[in-house]
XYZ file of C-alpha atoms in Angstrom:
712
model
C 34.322 -127.009 -109.954
C 34.904 -125.639 -113.523
C 37.309 -126.758 -116.088
C 39.580 -123.749 -115.558
C 40.817 -121.558 -112.716
C 41.958 -117.977 -113.618
C 43.801 -115.470 -111.427
C 44.738 -111.861 -112.177
C 47.553 -109.735 -110.755
C 49.829 -112.799 -110.283
C 53.502 -111.854 -110.278
C 56.428 -113.705 -111.574
C 60.132 -112.917 -110.470
C 62.375 -112.040 -113.402
C 66.004 -111.296 -112.584
C 65.163 -109.186 -109.475
C 61.907 -107.535 -110.564
C 58.306 -108.553 -110.310
C 56.244 -108.758 -113.579
C 52.523 -108.981 -113.120
C 50.297 -110.998 -115.456
C 47.538 -113.568 -115.645
C 47.646 -117.200 -114.645
C 45.254 -119.947 -115.783
C 44.983 -123.580 -114.725
C 43.185 -125.730 -117.230
C 42.929 -129.565 -117.631
C 45.566 -129.556 -120.338
C 48.077 -127.048 -119.221
C 49.148 -124.172 -116.904
C 49.395 -120.866 -118.870
C 50.953 -117.605 -117.598
C 50.956 -114.349 -119.729
C 52.966 -111.448 -118.668
C 51.393 -108.044 -119.032
C 54.741 -106.254 -119.696
C 56.150 -108.337 -122.513
C 53.243 -110.382 -123.530
C 55.405 -113.537 -123.297
C 53.406 -116.809 -122.610
C 54.644 -119.766 -120.454
C 52.917 -122.795 -121.269
C 53.415 -125.866 -118.976
C 51.725 -129.070 -120.255
C 49.746 -130.855 -117.435
C 51.634 -134.177 -118.005
C 54.964 -132.602 -117.166
C 54.039 -131.300 -113.760
C 55.742 -133.418 -111.070
C 55.555 -131.403 -107.892
C 53.725 -128.343 -106.499
C 54.381 -126.354 -103.341
C 52.201 -123.739 -101.558
C 54.103 -121.208 -99.336
C 53.936 -117.848 -97.721
C 55.949 -115.276 -99.479
C 56.443 -111.366 -99.517
C 53.279 -110.812 -101.803
C 50.940 -113.066 -99.900
C 51.164 -116.707 -100.853
C 52.929 -118.370 -103.865
C 53.033 -121.491 -105.854
C 56.206 -123.264 -106.887
C 55.850 -125.765 -109.858
C 58.518 -128.354 -110.757
C 58.365 -130.093 -114.177
C 59.788 -133.452 -115.130
C 62.257 -131.711 -117.503
C 63.933 -129.917 -114.477
C 62.350 -126.485 -114.977
C 60.991 -124.548 -112.005
C 58.200 -121.883 -112.178
C 57.272 -119.544 -109.226
C 54.208 -117.451 -109.154
C 53.245 -115.112 -106.199
C 50.184 -112.991 -105.430
C 47.567 -115.582 -104.175
C 45.176 -115.153 -101.323
C 45.016 -117.492 -98.302
C 41.526 -118.499 -99.332
C 42.624 -119.795 -102.708
C 44.419 -122.751 -101.287
C 41.493 -125.008 -101.023
C 40.162 -124.684 -104.594
C 43.748 -124.882 -106.125
C 44.628 -127.944 -104.098
C 41.446 -129.671 -105.075
C 41.890 -128.751 -108.783
C 45.468 -130.050 -108.818
C 44.305 -133.423 -107.296
C 41.424 -133.846 -109.668
C 43.096 -132.857 -112.980
C 46.909 -133.130 -112.466
C 47.069 -135.862 -109.955
C 49.595 -133.786 -107.999
C 49.272 -132.863 -104.281
C 49.687 -129.230 -103.442
C 52.024 -129.425 -100.383
C 52.536 -126.653 -97.851
C 56.148 -125.640 -97.251
C 57.158 -122.960 -94.802
C 60.296 -120.665 -95.369
C 62.905 -120.534 -92.636
C 62.995 -117.091 -90.943
C 65.627 -117.773 -88.237
C 68.206 -115.506 -89.945
C 70.966 -118.042 -89.882
C 73.750 -117.850 -92.489
C 75.024 -121.332 -92.164
C 73.235 -124.223 -93.822
C 73.167 -126.628 -96.821
C 73.316 -125.685 -100.532
C 71.151 -127.975 -102.657
C 70.986 -127.940 -106.475
C 67.606 -128.891 -107.889
C 67.505 -128.439 -111.673
C 68.077 -124.689 -112.521
C 67.492 -123.680 -108.859
C 70.090 -123.134 -106.049
C 68.338 -123.608 -102.636
C 69.967 -122.552 -99.351
C 68.356 -124.455 -96.475
C 68.499 -124.453 -92.759
C 66.984 -127.504 -91.001
C 65.322 -128.769 -94.242
C 63.538 -125.410 -94.603
C 64.543 -123.055 -97.498
C 66.035 -119.735 -96.620
C 66.365 -118.280 -99.962
C 66.483 -119.617 -103.650
C 68.570 -118.507 -106.565
C 67.486 -119.052 -110.183
C 70.688 -120.061 -111.907
C 69.467 -118.480 -115.150
C 70.013 -115.112 -113.433
C 73.758 -115.935 -112.799
C 76.214 -114.158 -115.164
C 79.451 -115.267 -113.763
C 80.962 -117.537 -111.144
C 84.419 -117.137 -109.660
C 86.238 -119.325 -107.198
C 88.810 -118.625 -104.412
C 90.584 -120.738 -101.775
C 87.503 -121.713 -99.801
C 85.042 -119.297 -101.437
C 82.719 -119.118 -104.404
C 81.435 -115.762 -105.723
C 78.199 -115.812 -107.785
C 77.545 -112.693 -109.864
C 74.141 -111.765 -111.336
C 72.750 -110.113 -114.457
C 71.697 -106.474 -113.775
C 68.052 -105.671 -114.438
C 67.241 -102.057 -115.430
C 63.568 -102.401 -114.325
C 64.456 -103.288 -110.749
C 64.891 -100.421 -108.224
C 67.654 -102.343 -106.277
C 69.741 -105.103 -107.930
C 71.644 -107.907 -106.215
C 75.020 -107.924 -107.788
C 76.823 -110.867 -106.159
C 76.555 -113.486 -103.358
C 79.588 -115.181 -101.722
C 79.416 -118.737 -100.330
C 82.091 -120.138 -97.864
C 82.701 -123.766 -98.713
C 84.609 -125.799 -95.907
C 87.512 -128.014 -96.951
C 86.464 -131.488 -97.883
C 87.146 -134.246 -95.416
C 86.087 -137.060 -97.680
C 88.342 -139.749 -99.266
C 87.410 -139.058 -102.901
C 89.949 -136.143 -103.106
C 87.719 -133.883 -105.235
C 87.802 -130.139 -104.611
C 84.411 -129.053 -103.085
C 84.934 -125.424 -104.285
C 85.338 -126.457 -108.003
C 82.424 -128.951 -107.756
C 80.166 -125.993 -106.434
C 81.242 -123.765 -109.218
C 80.611 -126.442 -111.903
C 77.185 -127.005 -110.582
C 76.440 -123.383 -110.901
C 77.963 -122.852 -114.380
C 76.096 -125.878 -115.795
C 72.797 -124.165 -115.481
C 73.948 -120.470 -115.359
C 73.155 -117.966 -118.181
C 76.927 -117.640 -118.951
C 77.770 -117.403 -122.676
C 80.770 -119.450 -123.531
C 81.747 -119.653 -127.297
C 82.749 -123.299 -127.240
C 83.012 -125.104 -130.531
C 82.409 -123.864 -134.116
C 79.473 -121.719 -135.244
C 76.579 -123.349 -136.905
C 76.831 -120.828 -139.790
C 78.204 -117.372 -140.421
C 76.605 -114.346 -142.178
C 79.149 -111.816 -143.439
C 78.708 -107.996 -143.539
C 74.932 -107.688 -142.793
C 73.539 -104.143 -142.693
C 72.226 -103.433 -139.192
C 70.133 -100.340 -138.433
C 69.889 -100.991 -134.712
C 72.655 -100.888 -133.424
C 73.898 -99.114 -136.525
C 76.779 -100.531 -138.654
C 77.816 -103.761 -140.589
C 78.243 -106.918 -138.531
C 79.296 -110.507 -139.051
C 76.550 -112.640 -137.382
C 77.778 -115.989 -136.093
C 75.101 -118.464 -135.246
C 75.760 -120.765 -132.340
C 73.442 -123.469 -130.934
C 72.470 -121.419 -127.860
C 73.294 -117.721 -128.676
C 73.778 -115.124 -131.490
C 77.145 -113.425 -131.749
C 77.257 -109.970 -133.554
C 80.901 -109.087 -134.480
C 81.488 -105.519 -135.638
C 84.476 -103.253 -136.256
C 83.991 -101.511 -132.860
C 81.645 -103.620 -130.746
C 80.597 -107.162 -130.116
C 77.313 -108.366 -128.746
C 76.237 -111.824 -127.583
C 72.583 -112.500 -127.581
C 71.164 -115.686 -125.923
C 68.200 -117.128 -127.707
C 66.231 -117.178 -124.282
C 66.119 -113.345 -124.549
C 64.399 -113.301 -127.954
C 60.694 -112.404 -127.542
C 59.478 -111.986 -131.238
C 60.649 -112.067 -134.775
C 59.299 -109.814 -137.523
C 59.687 -109.814 -141.268
C 58.398 -106.499 -142.780
C 58.522 -105.308 -146.346
C 59.859 -101.834 -147.049
C 57.507 -99.327 -148.665
C 59.681 -99.255 -151.768
C 59.071 -102.941 -152.329
C 62.836 -103.486 -152.908
C 64.022 -104.076 -149.368
C 63.027 -106.064 -146.276
C 63.325 -105.435 -142.466
C 64.093 -108.313 -140.108
C 63.354 -107.244 -136.593
C 64.383 -109.195 -133.366
C 62.682 -108.156 -130.094
C 64.850 -108.656 -127.023
C 64.170 -108.714 -123.399
C 66.384 -107.958 -121.571
C 67.930 -105.689 -124.163
C 71.462 -105.590 -125.273
C 73.525 -102.845 -123.686
C 76.346 -100.551 -124.785
C 77.322 -98.162 -122.079
C 74.086 -96.376 -120.947
C 72.271 -97.322 -124.311
C 69.825 -100.042 -124.451
C 68.803 -101.808 -127.623
C 65.404 -103.530 -127.273
C 65.313 -104.388 -130.970
C 67.905 -105.688 -133.403
C 66.900 -104.511 -137.003
C 68.649 -105.842 -140.144
C 68.003 -104.518 -143.638
C 68.106 -106.794 -146.658
C 67.833 -106.155 -150.455
C 65.295 -108.396 -152.170
C 67.857 -108.997 -155.001
C 70.625 -110.398 -152.799
C 70.897 -114.246 -153.025
C 73.002 -116.696 -150.871
C 74.012 -120.285 -150.916
C 74.580 -121.590 -147.301
C 76.008 -124.854 -145.924
C 75.592 -125.532 -142.209
C 78.549 -126.639 -140.254
C 76.799 -129.894 -139.182
C 76.321 -133.287 -140.716
C 72.990 -134.160 -142.259
C 72.009 -136.615 -139.490
C 72.734 -133.856 -136.859
C 70.698 -131.267 -138.663
C 67.819 -133.715 -139.126
C 67.952 -134.728 -135.443
C 68.298 -131.301 -134.124
C 65.867 -129.213 -136.247
C 63.366 -131.811 -137.218
C 63.358 -130.985 -140.927
C 63.098 -127.240 -140.321
C 66.488 -126.817 -141.834
C 68.742 -128.647 -144.409
C 72.478 -128.863 -144.537
C 72.595 -126.962 -147.980
C 70.166 -124.140 -148.580
C 69.959 -121.466 -151.193
C 67.685 -118.416 -151.846
C 67.409 -114.831 -151.073
C 69.459 -113.669 -148.121
C 66.489 -112.376 -145.950
C 64.663 -115.805 -146.335
C 67.581 -117.862 -145.325
C 68.500 -115.595 -142.303
C 64.769 -115.623 -141.074
C 64.494 -119.353 -141.721
C 67.627 -120.169 -139.582
C 66.563 -117.783 -136.668
C 63.081 -119.212 -136.681
C 64.488 -122.802 -136.201
C 67.128 -121.925 -133.561
C 64.885 -119.611 -131.496
C 61.700 -121.783 -132.009
C 59.464 -118.746 -132.372
C 56.990 -117.806 -135.124
C 57.749 -114.932 -137.552
C 55.263 -112.164 -137.573
C 54.517 -110.429 -140.919
C 51.966 -107.756 -141.817
C 48.376 -108.822 -142.003
C 45.656 -107.662 -144.484
C 46.125 -103.966 -144.061
C 46.816 -102.006 -147.230
C 47.493 -98.167 -147.430
C 46.484 -95.715 -149.922
C 49.443 -96.503 -152.207
C 48.951 -100.307 -151.790
C 51.757 -100.826 -149.444
C 51.384 -102.564 -146.010
C 52.799 -99.608 -144.014
C 52.328 -95.947 -143.503
C 54.912 -93.230 -143.755
C 55.044 -91.051 -140.568
C 57.362 -89.384 -138.051
C 57.978 -90.304 -134.367
C 60.099 -88.058 -132.207
C 61.213 -85.910 -135.168
C 62.484 -88.851 -137.236
C 60.817 -90.207 -140.229
C 59.924 -93.991 -140.369
C 57.254 -96.577 -141.237
C 54.308 -97.710 -139.125
C 53.073 -101.273 -139.688
C 49.629 -102.196 -138.561
C 49.758 -105.955 -137.624
C 47.079 -108.480 -136.700
C 47.710 -107.947 -133.065
C 49.535 -104.599 -132.674
C 51.572 -101.858 -134.216
C 55.235 -101.740 -134.889
C 57.200 -98.611 -135.923
C 60.595 -98.920 -137.758
C 63.021 -97.680 -137.064
C 64.377 -94.721 -134.913
C 63.522 -95.491 -132.214
C 61.702 -98.789 -132.900
C 58.447 -99.173 -131.054
C 56.162 -102.248 -130.671
C 52.690 -101.783 -129.199
C 50.343 -104.787 -128.601
C 46.454 -104.264 -128.883
C 45.975 -105.652 -125.407
C 48.164 -102.871 -123.831
C 46.499 -100.086 -125.836
C 43.957 -98.050 -123.838
C 42.604 -95.884 -126.761
C 43.711 -94.234 -129.993
C 43.041 -90.741 -131.273
C 43.002 -89.127 -134.699
C 44.301 -85.580 -134.373
C 44.496 -82.731 -136.864
C 48.028 -81.999 -138.091
C 49.713 -79.081 -136.349
C 51.154 -77.444 -139.435
C 48.774 -78.264 -142.420
C 45.496 -79.800 -143.145
C 47.070 -82.192 -145.568
C 48.159 -84.501 -142.808
C 47.034 -85.729 -139.452
C 48.485 -87.273 -136.295
C 47.689 -90.773 -134.922
C 48.016 -90.975 -131.127
C 48.187 -94.121 -129.064
C 47.659 -94.146 -125.409
C 48.648 -97.269 -123.384
C 47.059 -98.509 -120.163
C 50.316 -97.524 -118.346
C 49.459 -93.901 -119.418
C 52.315 -93.665 -121.927
C 51.340 -91.738 -125.180
C 52.891 -92.295 -128.545
C 52.232 -89.715 -131.306
C 52.899 -90.613 -134.978
C 52.596 -87.438 -136.932
C 52.709 -86.107 -140.614
C 50.558 -89.046 -141.920
C 49.137 -88.264 -145.341
C 45.347 -87.484 -145.260
C 44.719 -90.172 -147.895
C 45.646 -92.845 -145.294
C 43.015 -91.817 -142.900
C 40.133 -93.896 -144.322
C 42.238 -97.107 -144.358
C 43.762 -96.587 -140.976
C 40.269 -95.642 -139.406
C 38.784 -98.769 -140.844
C 41.534 -100.939 -139.638
C 41.262 -99.618 -136.109
C 37.624 -99.916 -136.108
C 37.817 -103.589 -137.270
C 40.162 -104.356 -134.509
C 37.584 -102.825 -131.998
C 40.059 -100.518 -130.440
C 38.763 -97.546 -128.441
C 38.748 -94.357 -130.457
C 38.710 -91.296 -128.232
C 37.156 -88.877 -130.817
C 34.988 -91.419 -132.565
C 31.942 -89.118 -132.898
C 33.909 -86.363 -134.672
C 35.799 -88.547 -137.008
C 33.028 -90.771 -138.166
C 31.478 -87.869 -139.891
C 34.867 -87.197 -141.586
C 35.342 -90.763 -142.758
C 37.513 -91.124 -145.863
C 40.020 -88.775 -147.345
C 37.407 -86.048 -147.586
C 37.814 -85.435 -143.845
C 41.099 -83.841 -144.547
C 40.383 -81.938 -147.631
C 41.629 -78.365 -148.320
C 38.237 -76.834 -147.760
C 37.951 -75.185 -144.470
C 34.243 -75.525 -144.407
C 34.569 -79.222 -143.480
C 36.108 -78.454 -140.044
C 35.468 -75.717 -137.583
C 38.642 -73.761 -137.009
C 38.085 -70.869 -134.494
C 41.232 -69.058 -135.493
C 40.514 -69.215 -139.066
C 36.935 -67.941 -138.595
C 38.278 -64.971 -136.667
C 40.621 -64.171 -139.555
C 37.834 -64.499 -142.043
C 35.808 -61.959 -140.137
C 38.653 -59.528 -139.805
C 39.294 -59.824 -143.592
C 35.511 -58.992 -144.284
C 35.748 -56.004 -142.092
C 38.890 -54.822 -143.655
C 37.507 -55.222 -147.148
C 34.427 -53.222 -146.266
C 36.682 -50.454 -144.794
C 38.701 -50.420 -148.096
C 35.557 -50.101 -150.173
C 34.300 -47.240 -148.212
C 37.658 -45.445 -148.516
C 37.743 -46.000 -152.256
C 34.191 -44.689 -152.696
C 35.079 -41.635 -150.637
C 38.188 -41.095 -152.627
C 36.432 -41.209 -155.924
C 33.665 -38.806 -154.803
C 36.441 -36.378 -153.474
C 38.310 -36.308 -156.683
C 35.360 -35.487 -158.978
C 33.053 -34.060 -156.250
C 29.896 -34.245 -158.142
C 26.745 -34.419 -155.787
C 24.440 -35.229 -158.627
C 26.549 -37.880 -160.179
C 24.063 -40.609 -159.441
C 21.431 -39.082 -161.760
C 23.356 -38.327 -164.922
C 26.771 -38.209 -166.418
C 29.103 -35.388 -165.371
C 28.491 -32.228 -167.546
C 31.215 -31.320 -170.075
C 31.284 -27.689 -168.808
C 33.491 -28.931 -166.049
C 36.215 -29.945 -168.538
C 36.893 -26.245 -169.664
C 36.908 -24.626 -166.321
C 40.595 -24.181 -165.758
C 42.315 -20.983 -167.256
C 45.491 -22.566 -168.556
C 47.329 -22.918 -171.717
C 46.054 -25.283 -174.607
C 48.475 -28.059 -173.771
C 47.592 -27.887 -170.063
C 43.955 -27.756 -170.968
C 44.281 -30.905 -173.078
C 45.970 -32.673 -170.247
C 43.217 -31.626 -167.971
C 40.722 -32.887 -170.503
C 42.389 -36.272 -170.638
C 42.587 -36.397 -166.920
C 38.956 -35.481 -166.479
C 37.911 -38.112 -169.182
C 39.968 -40.633 -167.073
C 38.150 -39.707 -164.020
C 34.798 -39.786 -165.861
C 35.498 -43.349 -167.137
C 36.561 -44.402 -163.622
C 33.328 -42.965 -162.227
C 31.331 -44.753 -164.905
C 32.962 -48.132 -164.082
C 32.231 -47.763 -160.334
C 28.789 -46.075 -159.995
C 27.718 -48.445 -157.294
C 30.719 -47.727 -155.123
C 30.298 -43.970 -155.128
C 26.779 -43.946 -153.966
C 25.800 -46.508 -151.299
C 22.460 -46.696 -149.851
C 22.704 -47.174 -146.256
C 20.867 -50.023 -144.911
C 18.178 -49.452 -142.247
C 19.008 -50.797 -138.860
C 16.942 -53.796 -137.888
C 14.727 -53.429 -134.953
C 15.833 -55.569 -131.995
C 13.617 -58.373 -131.227
C 11.930 -58.293 -127.942
C 13.507 -60.469 -125.290
C 11.749 -63.638 -124.210
C 9.737 -63.255 -121.102
C 11.343 -64.997 -118.136
C 9.283 -67.461 -116.219
C 8.424 -66.323 -112.782
C 9.309 -69.002 -110.278
C 6.494 -70.137 -108.004
C 7.924 -70.452 -104.531
C 4.888 -72.245 -103.206
C 4.894 -74.935 -105.785
C 6.255 -78.494 -105.015
C 9.924 -78.958 -105.574
C 11.064 -81.136 -108.494
C 12.332 -84.680 -107.514
C 15.986 -85.499 -107.513
C 17.640 -88.008 -109.802
C 18.938 -91.442 -108.595
C 22.557 -90.093 -108.715
C 21.690 -86.883 -106.666
C 19.917 -89.078 -104.089
C 22.791 -91.360 -103.872
C 25.226 -88.389 -103.580
C 23.305 -86.852 -100.755
C 23.344 -90.060 -98.826
C 26.937 -90.614 -99.382
C 28.573 -86.953 -99.250
C 29.514 -87.240 -95.646
C 31.159 -90.574 -96.123
C 33.348 -89.354 -98.957
C 34.297 -86.245 -96.835
C 35.411 -88.552 -93.977
C 37.330 -90.977 -96.235
C 39.022 -87.979 -97.913
C 39.570 -85.159 -95.369
C 40.191 -81.678 -96.667
C 38.705 -82.591 -100.160
C 37.274 -79.573 -102.045
C 33.694 -79.434 -103.452
C 34.776 -79.918 -107.075
C 36.963 -82.953 -106.001
C 33.945 -84.369 -104.172
C 31.872 -84.234 -107.331
C 34.699 -85.972 -109.440
C 35.149 -88.563 -106.872
C 31.435 -89.173 -106.552
C 31.112 -89.583 -110.318
C 33.903 -92.141 -110.325
C 32.233 -94.066 -107.471
C 28.883 -93.947 -109.234
C 30.266 -95.494 -112.420
C 31.876 -98.292 -110.463
C 28.577 -98.945 -108.544
C 26.954 -102.355 -109.355
C 23.643 -102.713 -111.238
C 21.959 -103.917 -108.129
C 22.928 -100.929 -106.064
C 21.971 -98.538 -108.850
C 18.506 -100.150 -109.233
C 17.827 -99.373 -105.437
C 18.401 -95.665 -105.965
C 16.531 -95.795 -109.364
C 13.497 -97.114 -107.509
C 13.806 -94.316 -104.815
C 13.967 -91.665 -107.677
C 10.895 -93.275 -109.273
C 8.956 -93.044 -105.968
C 10.005 -89.364 -105.516
C 8.849 -88.680 -108.958
C 5.382 -90.189 -108.349
C 4.969 -88.211 -105.198
C 5.972 -84.975 -107.020
C 3.338 -85.571 -109.686
C 0.681 -86.269 -107.101
C 1.531 -83.209 -105.179
C 1.681 -81.003 -108.347
C -1.685 -82.202 -109.275
C -3.237 -81.328 -105.950
C -1.389 -78.015 -106.007
C -3.003 -76.893 -109.458
C -6.389 -78.210 -108.456
C -6.320 -75.848 -105.432
C -5.415 -72.879 -107.691
C -1.833 -72.498 -106.655
C -0.520 -71.682 -110.115
C -2.915 -68.645 -110.637
C -0.820 -66.230 -108.471
C 2.385 -66.971 -110.483
C 0.637 -66.291 -113.791
C -0.689 -62.922 -112.492
C 2.724 -61.938 -111.256
C 4.190 -62.820 -114.746
C 1.513 -60.583 -116.499
C 2.315 -57.668 -114.387
C 5.953 -57.970 -115.171
C 5.299 -57.902 -118.884
C 3.136 -54.750 -118.641
C 5.759 -52.833 -116.841
C 8.361 -53.732 -119.485
C 6.080 -52.736 -122.315
C 5.462 -49.266 -120.614
C 9.209 -48.764 -120.373
C 9.649 -49.779 -123.998
C 7.129 -47.202 -125.170
C 8.845 -44.269 -123.358
C 12.150 -45.284 -125.033
C 10.686 -45.406 -128.496
C 9.162 -41.878 -127.903
C 12.439 -40.516 -126.841
C 14.197 -41.875 -130.081
C 11.441 -40.278 -132.314
C 11.937 -36.815 -130.852
C 15.617 -37.156 -131.109
C 15.385 -38.061 -134.784
C 13.136 -35.004 -135.594
C 15.784 -32.645 -133.928
C 18.568 -34.081 -136.004
C 16.466 -33.628 -139.224
C 15.823 -29.926 -138.356
C 19.740 -29.511 -138.053
C 20.291 -31.115 -141.472
C 17.699 -28.809 -143.128
C 19.394 -25.738 -141.660
C 22.896 -26.854 -142.616
C 24.402 -24.964 -145.684
C 27.972 -26.078 -145.210
C 28.409 -27.029 -148.912
C 27.236 -25.639 -152.325
C 25.547 -27.645 -155.029
C 26.801 -27.609 -158.639
C 24.583 -24.562 -159.468
C 26.615 -22.381 -157.219
C 30.054 -23.210 -158.604
C 31.305 -20.306 -160.853
C 33.266 -20.966 -163.995
C 35.792 -18.249 -163.108
C 37.179 -20.087 -160.004
C 40.860 -20.930 -160.264
C 42.168 -24.498 -159.766
C 43.680 -23.723 -156.421
C 40.252 -22.321 -155.131
C 38.491 -25.483 -156.468
C 41.000 -27.629 -154.407
C 40.327 -25.614 -151.393
C 36.560 -25.990 -151.852
C 36.952 -29.719 -152.365
C 38.743 -30.089 -149.083
C 36.053 -28.097 -147.190
C 33.239 -29.992 -148.892
C 34.788 -33.333 -148.079
C 34.841 -32.336 -144.359
C 31.348 -31.113 -144.523
C 30.013 -34.374 -146.151
C 31.750 -36.423 -143.395
C 30.173 -34.213 -140.758
C 26.767 -34.811 -142.403
C 27.291 -38.636 -142.535
C 28.028 -38.682 -138.809
C 24.914 -36.635 -138.108
C 22.897 -38.943 -140.269
C 24.066 -41.980 -138.438
C 23.288 -40.441 -135.069
C 19.722 -39.764 -136.249
C 19.286 -43.123 -137.884
C 17.960 -41.580 -141.213
C 18.540 -43.289 -144.470
C 18.937 -40.192 -146.552
C 22.367 -39.408 -147.953
C 24.207 -36.153 -148.037
C 23.928 -35.921 -151.739
C 20.092 -36.108 -151.541
C 19.934 -33.459 -148.890
C 22.146 -31.163 -150.944
C 20.041 -31.583 -154.107
C 16.924 -30.863 -152.159
């Protein structure tokens, strides 16, 4: 037998609900860790005094009793676990694991026994039910009746609110009231907060972010009392899970965070965290309301009667000593600005995300604490509004997703290295490793592929080309000089208009402006049309040889063919796509030994295929397929030659049409006696003619321009 025994999916009852976790028996101690809260129960082996094995609702359970009076119950064991656990207890703990059966008679008359913090109701020395007194919130008495009320648990679907016990009148000679005795036994171990005596110390007007406001905090030996102007809260130290001391990004303030389970309640609002905000410059001198001997005896030197220092240090020191829990501070992480946190937003509220050594905590609205062990994967996502920021997504094993958005791109490299060092599963690792560092979120759009951006770029290019062609047509229409590409415009065009001298001068200046404009943009006016590229011939398709041996199946396909009917029978009505998904999941979960069997079958099938293929080729089986492929290519070539011949004949016809076209006049036919209105009319007709010619040229696929044909 080994030194330890470990069990998964073991449940612990907490105020009416079952919390699952892991239980480990070792030679030194018994350790249970809750999956929900991460809280650890450590029971030293020398303190174990008794152990019971019994049948419960979740199979079998173990009840452990310690010498200090504490009782721990764990359920979810199998019947076959009894022998090895019993042997382990005898060998290492010197404790016998006794079998104890529960009473199932259904009687409601029996004996109430108080054993430590547990009230057991028994019939014929067999327990019917047990009540942990720590779950009791109040105890009231009547004439012959005791009413026990319980704390409400938000996680439980059904909560037990109260139980009433009828206590018969006492027939003894001692004269004590049995009802009051029963109630005192319950209240002595119940989780009932009673402010008896003076507070150990009081902190005045502390700023609280959650719940918001300023509160006087009174420190009692067993609980914390928050007294505000509107609400009061009493927090038992047993409900405190963790303590955090976090520096603000401005380096002038400190957060002190207290994690609570169960949370404090105000109406329907639940506060799982108590967050205090302190200024680093605020100092305090504190004297505890206890003698020095009492302080030394109670706190073992952790506190002294008189203390002085900064306010946040004294508050955290007092809480650490009373709660008896460590204070968590940020680890080695440093952001781009040198701070130990990252500015981000969660649920539309800005806050600070602190990467810790064992998790993340977000402060403050709403506060979130995520442990690494409950994180399934993380994801770095591109910001929704701008490329200057990114989102950090965390997905838990319970399928809850937390998105921290608007993180500056400069923080990417630091955060990625931190997540990688903690060995967290990164969902998009392949993409992000290529973007490592701040350059991954630079302004350049070439670093990342954005389909929408690429489409907009293409539309912009098309629009620019269209605008350029319009400008070139406009310039040629204004001056309308077909021979403009050869030489400058002749000056005789400047003196054509029969107008007054002043109008002529204006015309000259306008023509000179047009002339300059033409000289500046000679390339835009005349554009050589690019020849269309010939299409590449398509690749020849391989002709499938129907007589050739079939390729062998992979190990997965062989396994799927052998198990398809079984999957259909186990899941009636399942579709084909769902069968594939289910089969993929089952194949992943298949053990290595089972997979090796199918790998061997696939290897044998491959060898048989290679042997059959070799024999097939030797017998000349592949020659028929090659001949069929050659005949197909010849037919395609014949068809291609016919199409080319048709295109050539069509091009010659279009050329003939262009030669016979006299829809516009060249500059030799323009007379100097035409009026300005006639010239405008001619320009309009010539523009239309040039457009028609361009369309004909495009149809004929000839590179010649309309100006060249006119000059010829």
